[in-house]
């Protein structure tokens, strides 16, 4: 069974050896092109001033752990899902709940807003991804119009609409990703290659390309061609499960957050990891990452209840936000970059803003005083594994 | 540091089950931190702590712990207290005073390192039997006066493992007797150690369960060796760029976009989330009569920015009309509709594209090179989602390399820049006690579907 496809002079062992040596050659080639570190080139970039963050909205209403959230393109509405099966659509600006639906399963680990703003998708331990059209008709039961789209053989960990309401990309604990036609539920393409659960995915921002990146329990981040189903690139430098992947705004790179307590930046053209964001005092896994609009800042939510903000270019941490009373499980920057929303196992979602120290007159005088001096450690250089 | 051993019990370690690998990663990291905290030279300052009349050796104050973390990791007091609290919550350090609350106080409260015997990773998972013995001991000592949830658990266990209850009670009595032989100080420590362990492994209702992990991962194991054709063999390294070239791209991107990043540079007139004023969103709505200067500037960064902004795209269309090449944009939009459209409508959409743009004598015939045209026309015979990819890319590159640079130099664009507005900054209130009313907005789900413009009904239009 595992040996189908072998040619005459091959054995599993010989192929494994060949794969290893080819990997080695790849690394050599990659290394030849690596002439300077990102943070070294970034030395000439102006350093960020003291950075302050403040929570501006707290959304209470979920009865259990919040697991996932997504923004609507209108820059203020969000959809969130939780452990108790509830999926809620909020106008987070006013904190009003606009829609709520209860899924037939617990642990709804994935949810997404459709580009039109007219539907949401969600799924979890039911192994499916379902689409709910949003309706304001009081006589209509949202659950009645539910469309069952994706079917996996294990839990659904992530889902995302593509450029339209008519296609959904899913990631699953069954180790695969898949592209589906919403209307018919037809499987358009499947993506095999991860050696274990796939935990996250993100679509490339380019309107010419047709690629996406996924991360999994096999510690690998893989870039896929949506049309052919082939894996184009693969990165394996994390020491543990990759919980979150997000493209850099230009589409040339992506960041990952992992249970090994680090976030990393992978450049697609250099085909390698180019930065690692870590600190000795951070030992809990990063569950969720997203970039600010310019890509200068990387927001990362951690299992130690905090959100750390990293200077993407220089590699240092610029700020830390407390407030959540349990794990931060999901984090997304709003579509126009004015704020970011974090969801937590403490049942709440919080919309927060950030700014430089001197631009923040909105903060009270006392908030500013509270920010004590903080010696920011430098990030670990890639080849320094002394910790 | 002396390891205070419990009375020896021959109990096999919990049958088989090892903690999931994910938990191990954190446990390893925490234990490393704990070990460095216990370093005789560089670790936390330890001293004898007085607990009422008893002296407990090898203890430290909450303050010492916080200070040590601040010095060792170069973090703030707030972060240090937060981290220290998590260490206590996970049972690696326990309080001697008020042992029922696993909380770190940054004062003179005494704390101690948990013995490795009681590290959650050592004794994993906590067994029912052990818990029963612990509760039985408490029950005997307190003569039946257990706290609510412990009483419930005790009764539950009594039912569930009733067959071994004699053993449970016997063990409990034995341990209590052995404990009486110890010095008061040792007894207090062992009690605290045990209590901390059970607070972590059997948290009282309402308290957070730090060991909870979420749904199990690694349910499937791909044991088959994937012999995918291509793989590493046919597929050489994609990397063609040096690190320095890539890094310079980041620097350039950063320079261009930081002024447009509201979190980095603020936004005018004000950030709606801060001032509760939605003017910023109104001024940057998908279709406005007068766009802001930043927005119009952004169209000049790259073709993608112009195309993905609905207003920018409308301006591009106007420009292309003047150049008699508007069909290119329409063709591109129609191809997008195909790529991201409903599976069942594919033949219909392909045919529509053919009729409008590719057929000889078509009203909006697009100028594609003959090879691509030939390939496309052949492909149309068996229409699929990607059948227009080559043609679409050709037209896209045409617009990008040819029309776009001319657009940027055009009078149309120059006028747009000149007329673009720079919103005045809202005066910030220093004492924002009077909150502005937060207005709601109509949900996109309420709006009628975006009206059909030329061809494709605004597939790509962002919603207000």
GROMACS .gro file of C-alpha atoms in nm, chain A residues 48-53 278-279 281-282 306-310 316-322 357 368-378, chain B residues 69-71 73-82:
model
   47
   48UNK     CA    1   0.929   5.328   1.598
   49UNK     CA    2   0.856   5.544   1.896
   50UNK     CA    3   0.691   5.421   2.209
   51UNK     CA    4   0.376   5.247   2.099
   52UNK     CA    5   0.053   5.248   2.295
   53UNK     CA    6  -0.257   5.040   2.248
  278UNK     CA    7   1.060   3.588   1.967
  279UNK     CA    8   1.155   3.686   2.317
  281UNK     CA    9   1.001   3.585   2.824
  282UNK     CA   10   0.742   3.468   2.573
  306UNK     CA   11  -0.157   3.884   2.565
  307UNK     CA   12  -0.117   4.052   2.227
  308UNK     CA   13   0.236   4.139   2.126
  309UNK     CA   14   0.312   4.386   1.850
  310UNK     CA   15   0.632   4.332   1.651
  316UNK     CA   16   1.188   4.389   1.796
  317UNK     CA   17   0.872   4.395   1.999
  318UNK     CA   18   0.718   4.742   2.019
  319UNK     CA   19   0.425   4.686   2.249
  320UNK     CA   20   0.223   4.442   2.454
  321UNK     CA   21  -0.149   4.458   2.524
  322UNK     CA   22  -0.309   4.300   2.830
  357UNK     CA   23   0.306   5.781   2.226
  368UNK     CA   24   0.035   5.750   2.957
  369UNK     CA   25   0.200   5.768   3.296
  370UNK     CA   26   0.132   5.402   3.359
  371UNK     CA   27   0.347   5.294   3.067
  372UNK     CA   28   0.670   5.241   3.251
  373UNK     CA   29   1.001   5.229   3.073
  374UNK     CA   30   1.053   4.897   2.911
  375UNK     CA   31   1.381   4.761   2.795
  376UNK     CA   32   1.300   4.593   2.469
  377UNK     CA   33   1.510   4.291   2.400
  378UNK     CA   34   1.646   4.246   2.054
  456UNK     CA   35   1.172   3.835   3.603
  457UNK     CA   36   1.212   4.207   3.536
  458UNK     CA   37   1.591   4.180   3.558
  460UNK     CA   38   1.409   3.932   3.073
  461UNK     CA   39   1.417   4.310   3.058
  462UNK     CA   40   1.042   4.343   3.079
  463UNK     CA   41   0.811   4.581   3.259
  464UNK     CA   42   0.662   4.521   3.601
  465UNK     CA   43   0.319   4.466   3.450
  466UNK     CA   44   0.449   4.199   3.215
  467UNK     CA   45   0.656   4.040   3.487
  468UNK     CA   46   0.359   4.015   3.720
  469UNK     CA   47   0.150   3.872   3.437
   0.00000   0.00000   0.00000
